[in-house]
Every structure is written in structure tokens, then in C-alpha cells.
Short mmCIF file of C-alpha atoms in Angstrom, two decimals:
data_model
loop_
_atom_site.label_atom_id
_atom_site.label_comp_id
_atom_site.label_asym_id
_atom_site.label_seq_id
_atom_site.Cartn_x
_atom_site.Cartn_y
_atom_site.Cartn_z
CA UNK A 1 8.29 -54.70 7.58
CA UNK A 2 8.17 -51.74 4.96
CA UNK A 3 4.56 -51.10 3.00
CA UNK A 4 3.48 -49.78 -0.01
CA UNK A 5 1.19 -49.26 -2.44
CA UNK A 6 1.85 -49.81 -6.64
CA UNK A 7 -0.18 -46.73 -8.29
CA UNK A 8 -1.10 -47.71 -11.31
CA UNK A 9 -3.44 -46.52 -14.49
CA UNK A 10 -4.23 -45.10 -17.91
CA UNK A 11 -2.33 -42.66 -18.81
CA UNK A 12 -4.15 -39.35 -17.83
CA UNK A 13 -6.23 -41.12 -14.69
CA UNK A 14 -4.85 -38.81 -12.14
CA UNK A 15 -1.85 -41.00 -10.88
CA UNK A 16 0.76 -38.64 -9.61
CA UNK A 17 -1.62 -36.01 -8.55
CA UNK A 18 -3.34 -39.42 -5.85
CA UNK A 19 0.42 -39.91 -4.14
CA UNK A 20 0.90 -35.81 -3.96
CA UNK A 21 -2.71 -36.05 -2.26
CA UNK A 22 -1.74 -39.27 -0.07
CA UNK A 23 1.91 -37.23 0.96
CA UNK A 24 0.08 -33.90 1.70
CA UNK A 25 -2.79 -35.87 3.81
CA UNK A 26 -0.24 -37.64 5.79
CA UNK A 27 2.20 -34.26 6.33
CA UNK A 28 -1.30 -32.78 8.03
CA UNK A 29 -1.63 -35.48 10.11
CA UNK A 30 2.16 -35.95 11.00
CA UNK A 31 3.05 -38.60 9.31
CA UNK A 32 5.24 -39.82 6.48
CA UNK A 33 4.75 -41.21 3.27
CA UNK A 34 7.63 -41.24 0.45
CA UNK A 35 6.74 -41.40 -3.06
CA UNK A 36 9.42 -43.38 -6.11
CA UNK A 37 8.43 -41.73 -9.72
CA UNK A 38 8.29 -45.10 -12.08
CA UNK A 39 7.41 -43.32 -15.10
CA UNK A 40 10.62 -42.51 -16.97
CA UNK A 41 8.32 -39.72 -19.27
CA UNK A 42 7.48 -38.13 -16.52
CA UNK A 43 7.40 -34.21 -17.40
CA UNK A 44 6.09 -32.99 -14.60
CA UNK A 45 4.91 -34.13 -10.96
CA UNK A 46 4.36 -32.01 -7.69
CA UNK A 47 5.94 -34.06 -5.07
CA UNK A 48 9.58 -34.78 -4.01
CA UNK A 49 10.37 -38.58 -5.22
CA UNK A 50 12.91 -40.05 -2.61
CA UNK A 51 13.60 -42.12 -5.71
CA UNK A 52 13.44 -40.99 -9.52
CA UNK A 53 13.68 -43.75 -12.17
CA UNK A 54 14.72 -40.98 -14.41
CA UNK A 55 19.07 -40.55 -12.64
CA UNK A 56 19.01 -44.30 -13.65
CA UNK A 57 16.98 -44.11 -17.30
CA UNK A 58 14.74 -41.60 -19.20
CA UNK A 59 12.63 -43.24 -21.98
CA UNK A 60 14.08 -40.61 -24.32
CA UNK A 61 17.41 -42.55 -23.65
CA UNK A 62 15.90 -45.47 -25.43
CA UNK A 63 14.34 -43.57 -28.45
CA UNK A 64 17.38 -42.07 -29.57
CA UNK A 65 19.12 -44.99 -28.94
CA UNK A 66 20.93 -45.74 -32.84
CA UNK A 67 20.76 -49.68 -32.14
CA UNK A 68 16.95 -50.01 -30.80
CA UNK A 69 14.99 -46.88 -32.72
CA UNK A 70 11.75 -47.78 -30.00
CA UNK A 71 8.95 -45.52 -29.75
CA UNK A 72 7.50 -44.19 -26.55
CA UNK A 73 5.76 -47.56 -25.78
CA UNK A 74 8.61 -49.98 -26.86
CA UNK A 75 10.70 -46.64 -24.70
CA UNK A 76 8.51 -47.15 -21.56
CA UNK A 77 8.63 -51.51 -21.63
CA UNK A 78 12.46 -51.01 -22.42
CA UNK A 79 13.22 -48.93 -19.12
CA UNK A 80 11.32 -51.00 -17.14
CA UNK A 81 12.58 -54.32 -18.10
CA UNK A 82 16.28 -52.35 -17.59
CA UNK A 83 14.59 -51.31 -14.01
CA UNK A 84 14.29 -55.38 -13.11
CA UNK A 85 17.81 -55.89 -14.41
CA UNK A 86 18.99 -52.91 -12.08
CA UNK A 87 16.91 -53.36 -8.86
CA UNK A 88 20.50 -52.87 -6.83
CA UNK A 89 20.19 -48.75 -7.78
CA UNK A 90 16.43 -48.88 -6.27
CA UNK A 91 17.51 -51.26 -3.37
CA UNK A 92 20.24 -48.43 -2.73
CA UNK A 93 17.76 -45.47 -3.02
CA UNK A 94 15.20 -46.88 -0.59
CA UNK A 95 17.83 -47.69 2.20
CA UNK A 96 17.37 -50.00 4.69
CA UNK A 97 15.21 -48.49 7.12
CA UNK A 98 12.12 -50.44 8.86
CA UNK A 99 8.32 -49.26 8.61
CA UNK A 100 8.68 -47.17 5.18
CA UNK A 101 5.41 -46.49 3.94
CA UNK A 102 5.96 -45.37 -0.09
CA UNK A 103 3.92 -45.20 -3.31
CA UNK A 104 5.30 -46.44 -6.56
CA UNK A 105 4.07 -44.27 -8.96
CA UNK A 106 4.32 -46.14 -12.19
CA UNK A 107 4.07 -45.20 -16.07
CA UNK A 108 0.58 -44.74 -17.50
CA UNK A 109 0.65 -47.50 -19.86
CA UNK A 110 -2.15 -49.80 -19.84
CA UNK A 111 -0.24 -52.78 -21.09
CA UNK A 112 2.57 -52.62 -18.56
CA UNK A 113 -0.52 -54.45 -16.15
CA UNK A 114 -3.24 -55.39 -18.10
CA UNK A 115 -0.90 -58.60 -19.54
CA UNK A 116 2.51 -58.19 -19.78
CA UNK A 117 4.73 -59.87 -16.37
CA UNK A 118 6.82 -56.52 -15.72
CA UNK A 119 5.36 -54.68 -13.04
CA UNK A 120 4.41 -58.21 -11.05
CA UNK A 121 8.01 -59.13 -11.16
CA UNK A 122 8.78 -55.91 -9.54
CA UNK A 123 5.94 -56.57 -6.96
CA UNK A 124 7.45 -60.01 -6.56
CA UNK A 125 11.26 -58.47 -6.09
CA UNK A 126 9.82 -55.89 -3.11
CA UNK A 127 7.55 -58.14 -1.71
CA UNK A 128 10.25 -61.30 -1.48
CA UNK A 129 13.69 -59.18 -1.19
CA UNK A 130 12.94 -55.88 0.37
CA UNK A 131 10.30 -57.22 2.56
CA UNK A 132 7.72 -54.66 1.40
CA UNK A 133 3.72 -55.69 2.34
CA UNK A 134 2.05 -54.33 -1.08
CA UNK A 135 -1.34 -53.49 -2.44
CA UNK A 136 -1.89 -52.29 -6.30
CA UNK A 137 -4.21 -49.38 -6.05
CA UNK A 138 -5.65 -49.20 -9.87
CA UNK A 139 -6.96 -45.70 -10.92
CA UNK A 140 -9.38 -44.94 -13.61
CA UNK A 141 -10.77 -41.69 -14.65
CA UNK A 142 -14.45 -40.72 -13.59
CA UNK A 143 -15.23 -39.28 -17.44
CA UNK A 144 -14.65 -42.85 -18.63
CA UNK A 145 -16.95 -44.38 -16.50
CA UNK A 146 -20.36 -42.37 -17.02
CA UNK A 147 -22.17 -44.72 -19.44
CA UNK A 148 -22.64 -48.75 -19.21
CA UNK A 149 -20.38 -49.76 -22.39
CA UNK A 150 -17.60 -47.20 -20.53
CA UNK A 151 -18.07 -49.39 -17.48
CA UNK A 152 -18.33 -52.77 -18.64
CA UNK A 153 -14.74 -51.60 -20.19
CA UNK A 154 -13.11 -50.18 -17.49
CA UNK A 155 -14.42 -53.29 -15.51
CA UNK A 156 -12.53 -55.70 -17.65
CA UNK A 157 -9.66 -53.24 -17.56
CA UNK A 158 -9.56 -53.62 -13.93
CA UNK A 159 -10.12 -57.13 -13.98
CA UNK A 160 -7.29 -58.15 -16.06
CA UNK A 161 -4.97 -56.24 -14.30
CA UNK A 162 -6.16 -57.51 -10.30
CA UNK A 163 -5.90 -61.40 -12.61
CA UNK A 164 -2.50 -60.61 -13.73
CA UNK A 165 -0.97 -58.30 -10.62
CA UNK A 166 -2.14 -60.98 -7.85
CA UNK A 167 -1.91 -58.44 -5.61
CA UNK A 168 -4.39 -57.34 -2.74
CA UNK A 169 -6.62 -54.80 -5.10
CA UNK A 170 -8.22 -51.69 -5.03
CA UNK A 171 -9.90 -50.24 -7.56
CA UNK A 172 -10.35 -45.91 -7.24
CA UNK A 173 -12.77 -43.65 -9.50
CA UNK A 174 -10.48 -40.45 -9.53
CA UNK A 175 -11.14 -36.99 -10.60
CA UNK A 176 -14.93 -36.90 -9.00
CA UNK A 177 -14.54 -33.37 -8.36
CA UNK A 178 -15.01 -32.50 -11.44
CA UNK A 179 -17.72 -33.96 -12.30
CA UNK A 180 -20.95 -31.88 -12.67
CA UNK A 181 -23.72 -32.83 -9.56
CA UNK A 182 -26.43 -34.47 -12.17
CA UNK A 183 -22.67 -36.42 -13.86
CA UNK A 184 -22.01 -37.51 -9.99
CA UNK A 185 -25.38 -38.66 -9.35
CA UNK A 186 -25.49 -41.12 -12.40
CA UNK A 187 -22.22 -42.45 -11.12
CA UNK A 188 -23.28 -43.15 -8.32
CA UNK A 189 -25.34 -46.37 -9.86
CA UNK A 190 -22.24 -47.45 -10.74
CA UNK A 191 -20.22 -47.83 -7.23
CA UNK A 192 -23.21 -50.80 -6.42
CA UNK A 193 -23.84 -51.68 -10.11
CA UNK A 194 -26.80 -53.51 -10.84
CA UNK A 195 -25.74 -55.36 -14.41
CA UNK A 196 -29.36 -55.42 -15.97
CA UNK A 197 -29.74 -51.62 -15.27
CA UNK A 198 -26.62 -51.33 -17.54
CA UNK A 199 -27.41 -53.57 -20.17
CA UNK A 200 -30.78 -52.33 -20.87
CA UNK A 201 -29.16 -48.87 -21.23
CA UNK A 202 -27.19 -50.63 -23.69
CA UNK A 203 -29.78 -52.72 -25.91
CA UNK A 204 -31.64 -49.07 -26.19
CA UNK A 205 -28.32 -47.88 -28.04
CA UNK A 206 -28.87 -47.45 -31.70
CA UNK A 207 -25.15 -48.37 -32.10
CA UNK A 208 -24.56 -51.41 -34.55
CA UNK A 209 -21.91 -52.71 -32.35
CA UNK A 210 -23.81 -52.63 -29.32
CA UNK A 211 -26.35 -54.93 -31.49
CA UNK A 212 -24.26 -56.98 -32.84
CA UNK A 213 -22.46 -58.17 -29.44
CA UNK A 214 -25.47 -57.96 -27.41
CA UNK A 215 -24.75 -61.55 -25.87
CA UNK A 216 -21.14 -60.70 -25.08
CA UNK A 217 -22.55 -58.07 -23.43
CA UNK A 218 -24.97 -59.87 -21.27
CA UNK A 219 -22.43 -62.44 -20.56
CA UNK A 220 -19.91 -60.15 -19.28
CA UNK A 221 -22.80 -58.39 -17.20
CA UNK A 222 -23.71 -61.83 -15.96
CA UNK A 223 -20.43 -62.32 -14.51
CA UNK A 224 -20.05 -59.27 -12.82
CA UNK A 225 -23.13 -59.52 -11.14
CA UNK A 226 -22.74 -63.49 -10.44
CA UNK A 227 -18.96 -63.10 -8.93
CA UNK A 228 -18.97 -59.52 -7.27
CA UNK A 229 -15.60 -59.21 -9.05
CA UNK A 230 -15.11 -55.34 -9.31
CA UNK A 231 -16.02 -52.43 -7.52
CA UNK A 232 -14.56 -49.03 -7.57
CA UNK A 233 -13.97 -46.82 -4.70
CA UNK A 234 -14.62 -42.87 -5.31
CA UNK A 235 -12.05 -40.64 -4.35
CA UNK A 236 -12.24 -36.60 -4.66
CA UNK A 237 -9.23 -35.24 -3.07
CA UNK A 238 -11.19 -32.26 -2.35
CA UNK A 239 -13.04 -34.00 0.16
CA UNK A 240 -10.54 -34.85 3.32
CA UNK A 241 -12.88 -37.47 4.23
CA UNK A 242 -12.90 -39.36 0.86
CA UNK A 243 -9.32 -39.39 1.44
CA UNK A 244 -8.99 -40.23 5.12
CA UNK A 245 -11.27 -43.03 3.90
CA UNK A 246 -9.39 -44.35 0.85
CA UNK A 247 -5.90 -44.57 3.00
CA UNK A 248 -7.86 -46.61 5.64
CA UNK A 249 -9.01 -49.20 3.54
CA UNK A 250 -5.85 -49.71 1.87
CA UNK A 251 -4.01 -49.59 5.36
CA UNK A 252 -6.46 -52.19 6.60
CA UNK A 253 -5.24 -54.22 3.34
CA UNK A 254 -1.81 -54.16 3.95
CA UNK A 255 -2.26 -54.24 7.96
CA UNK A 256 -0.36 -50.88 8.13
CA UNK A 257 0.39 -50.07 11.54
CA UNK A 258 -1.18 -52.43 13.43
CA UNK A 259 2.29 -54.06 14.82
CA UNK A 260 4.41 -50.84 14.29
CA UNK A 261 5.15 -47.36 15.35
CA UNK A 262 3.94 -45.02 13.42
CA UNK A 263 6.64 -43.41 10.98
CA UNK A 264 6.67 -39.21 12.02
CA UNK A 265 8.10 -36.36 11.02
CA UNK A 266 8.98 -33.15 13.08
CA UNK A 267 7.27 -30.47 11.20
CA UNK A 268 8.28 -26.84 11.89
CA UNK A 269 5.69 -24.57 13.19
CA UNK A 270 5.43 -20.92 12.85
CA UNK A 271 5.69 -18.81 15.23
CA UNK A 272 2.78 -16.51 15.48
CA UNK A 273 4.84 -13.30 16.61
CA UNK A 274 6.58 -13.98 12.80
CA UNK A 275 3.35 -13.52 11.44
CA UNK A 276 2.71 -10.01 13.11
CA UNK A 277 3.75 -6.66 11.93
CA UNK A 278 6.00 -4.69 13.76
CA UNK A 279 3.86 -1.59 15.25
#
């Protein structure tokens, strides 16, 4: 059995920067987790992929393509539907070996998961042909989520994609260090959300929309409070603990090493004479 997890987000919600975290946490403690980049846009990410979608495809490969002329989102749909079509190069990247444990960090566009059938088929292909035991792990950015008509959006956001994904779920507020302490506090109302709370902050809004969709509003509130369908998880990767307890919950989804050994890594140590200057 191999496990994973499926990083996805909006572009910008701190996706590459949670599996560099995940890879770092688990080097401390010994362990090994291997990260595939699935974002063939990527510019820049500081972690060694064991697999990079970009030796098979960049997206720029599709743009200056004379026959298709797509832009970067047609760019980014194109290389992943021409990822499905070539699973054989990832099947070959991620070897055969038993008790992988690897993040797919995926492209940051919202539509990829939100409706369209691309990244579940991949799920589906790992899951049923490289016997992987997955979890999507949906990130959204704390700035987005500091007001109720922010959350009631990034709540359907998340919704649609756990609906269309039907994956195991979990849903991660990123980027809370950043946030100022009176920012933080006001989230906090929003990791138990209590739906009235956030439509009255709403109905006080002078905004004509707001107005004007008042019972959509209430509605949607309604069923978030009725269902218990989404709740968010905050991570600050400045905070080992908020970490530590992030990877346990997801390892508890995907029952990650609780009929396997433990995947570890010899790390070098330094020998403390090396550190000392000669007298």
C-alpha cells in the first residue's frame, strides 16, 4: 500500500510552500515524504520533486503550440488531460516500491476541482492502478476568509470540490502566520462557525448585493449550519505543533502507518569536532 495526499487550491493559497513544510517536518523527525510538482507553470518551488510534470510537458509547450493557440488556462487543462493520456511516464517515475508516502502538488486552478473530472480521474488511476490510499487536502488562503461573504465563498468553494473529488477531505486555512493577532482572533469564529453570527454581519452591509440576495444568503447559511458540511483546519507552519497536528489527522484519514513500517531515511549527522576551530 503506497499513500498520499492531492494538494490542491487557488492559485496563490500557499500550496507548494504546505508539501516543502510536510517534507522538512518529516526529515526532523526521520522520516520520508516525496513530493510530484503537478503544476506545469511552476516557476519556482523549494523542494526536490521525485517527479516533475514539467520533463514530460510545460504549459508554455501548449501556448506556443501553432495548431491549439491556448492560453494559460486552456495551457494548464491541456497538460493535464495529456498527463491522463501519459500516466505510463508517472507510473515509471514513482517506481514500484511499497509504503511511499508523496504529495501531489497540483496547478492552482480553481476549475481543475471545483467541476471539471480531471484531477478525480487521476485520483481514480492511483487509487485503482498504483494502489495509492489518498486524501485531497484543499488549501485556502487565511486573507480570503476574514469576513462572512469571504467565508460563505470559500465554503462553497470547498464544497464543490470535496462533491466533485469524492475523496476523504480536508479542508486547511494556510498562511495564519501572517495574520495580525486582532485578524487571528476574528478567525477564529470561523473554525466553529455559527451561521447567524455571519449573516447578521452580512444584512448590516450597506452593499446592494448583499441586499438583494439576502435569502440566498440565509439559505446557504442554513445549510451549513443544518449539515456540518465544512470546516477548515488552521495551519501556521511556524508553529511545529499546528503541523505535527495537521499530518496526524490526515494520517489517521488515510490509516498511514498503522499496518506498515515506517518509511526512514539515514540522515548524516555532523560531527561536532567539524564544527570546532582548530586552536
Amino acid at each position: 500500500m503506497r499513500y498520499g495526499q492531492i494538494v490542491i487550491g487557488p492559485a496563490g493559497s500557499g500550496k507548494s510552500t504546505y508539501c516543502s513544510t510536510l517534507v522538512r517536518h518529516a526529515a526532523d523527525a526521520r522520516k520520508v515524504i516525496e513530493v510530484v510538482n503537478l503544476d506545469p507553470a511552476a516557476e519556482y518551488f523549494d523542494y526536490e520533486p521525485m517527479a516533475d510534470i514539467r520533463e514530460l510537458i510545460h504549459v508554455d509547450d501548449a501556448m506556443q503550440d501553432e495548431d491549439m493557440h491556448f492560453g494559460p488556462n486552456g495551457g494548464l487543462v491541456f497538460c493535464m488531460e495529456y498527463l491522463l493520456e501519459n500516466l505510463d511516464w508517472l507510473e515509471e517515475q514513482l517506481g514500484d516500491s511499497d509504503d511511499d508516502y508523496i504529495l501531489f502538488d497540483c496547478p492552482g486552478q480553481i476549475e481543475l476541482y471545483t467541476h471539471m473530472t480531471v484531477i478525480r480521474q487521476f485520483a481514480e488511476v492511483l487509487s485503482q492502478k498504483l494502489n495509492f490510499r489518498l486524501c485531497a487536502v484543499f488549501l485556502i488562503d487565511s486573507q480570503f476568509l476574514v469576513d462572512g461573504p469571504k467565508f460563505l465563498s470559500g465554503t462553497m468553494a470547498a464544497l464543490s470540490v470535496m462533491v466533485n473529488l469524492e475523496l476523504p477531505h480536508l479542508n486547511i486555512i494556510t498562511k495564519m502566520d501572517l495574520l495580525s493577532k486582532s485578524a487571528r482572533k476574528h478567525l477564529d469564529s470561523y473554525l466553529e462557525p455559527d451561521p447567524h453570527v455571519l449573516l447578521s454581519e452580512m444584512s448590516e452591509s450597506t452593499s446592494k448585493w448583499n441586499q438583494k440576495h439576502a435569502k440566498l444568503s440565509d439559505a446557504i447559511g442554513k445549510l451549513i449550519e443544518d449539515y456540518s458540511l465544512v470546516r477548515f483546519c488552521p495551519l501556521n507552519i511556524r508553529d511545529e505543533e499546528s503541523i505535527a497536528d495537521i499530518l496526524l489527522t490526515i494520517d489517521n484519514m488515510i490509516q498511514y502507518g498503522e499496518d506498515t513500517d515506517v518509511k526512514t531515511r539515514d540522515f548524516e549527522e555532523q560531527d561536532p569536532e567539524d564544527g570546532r576551530e582548530d586552536d
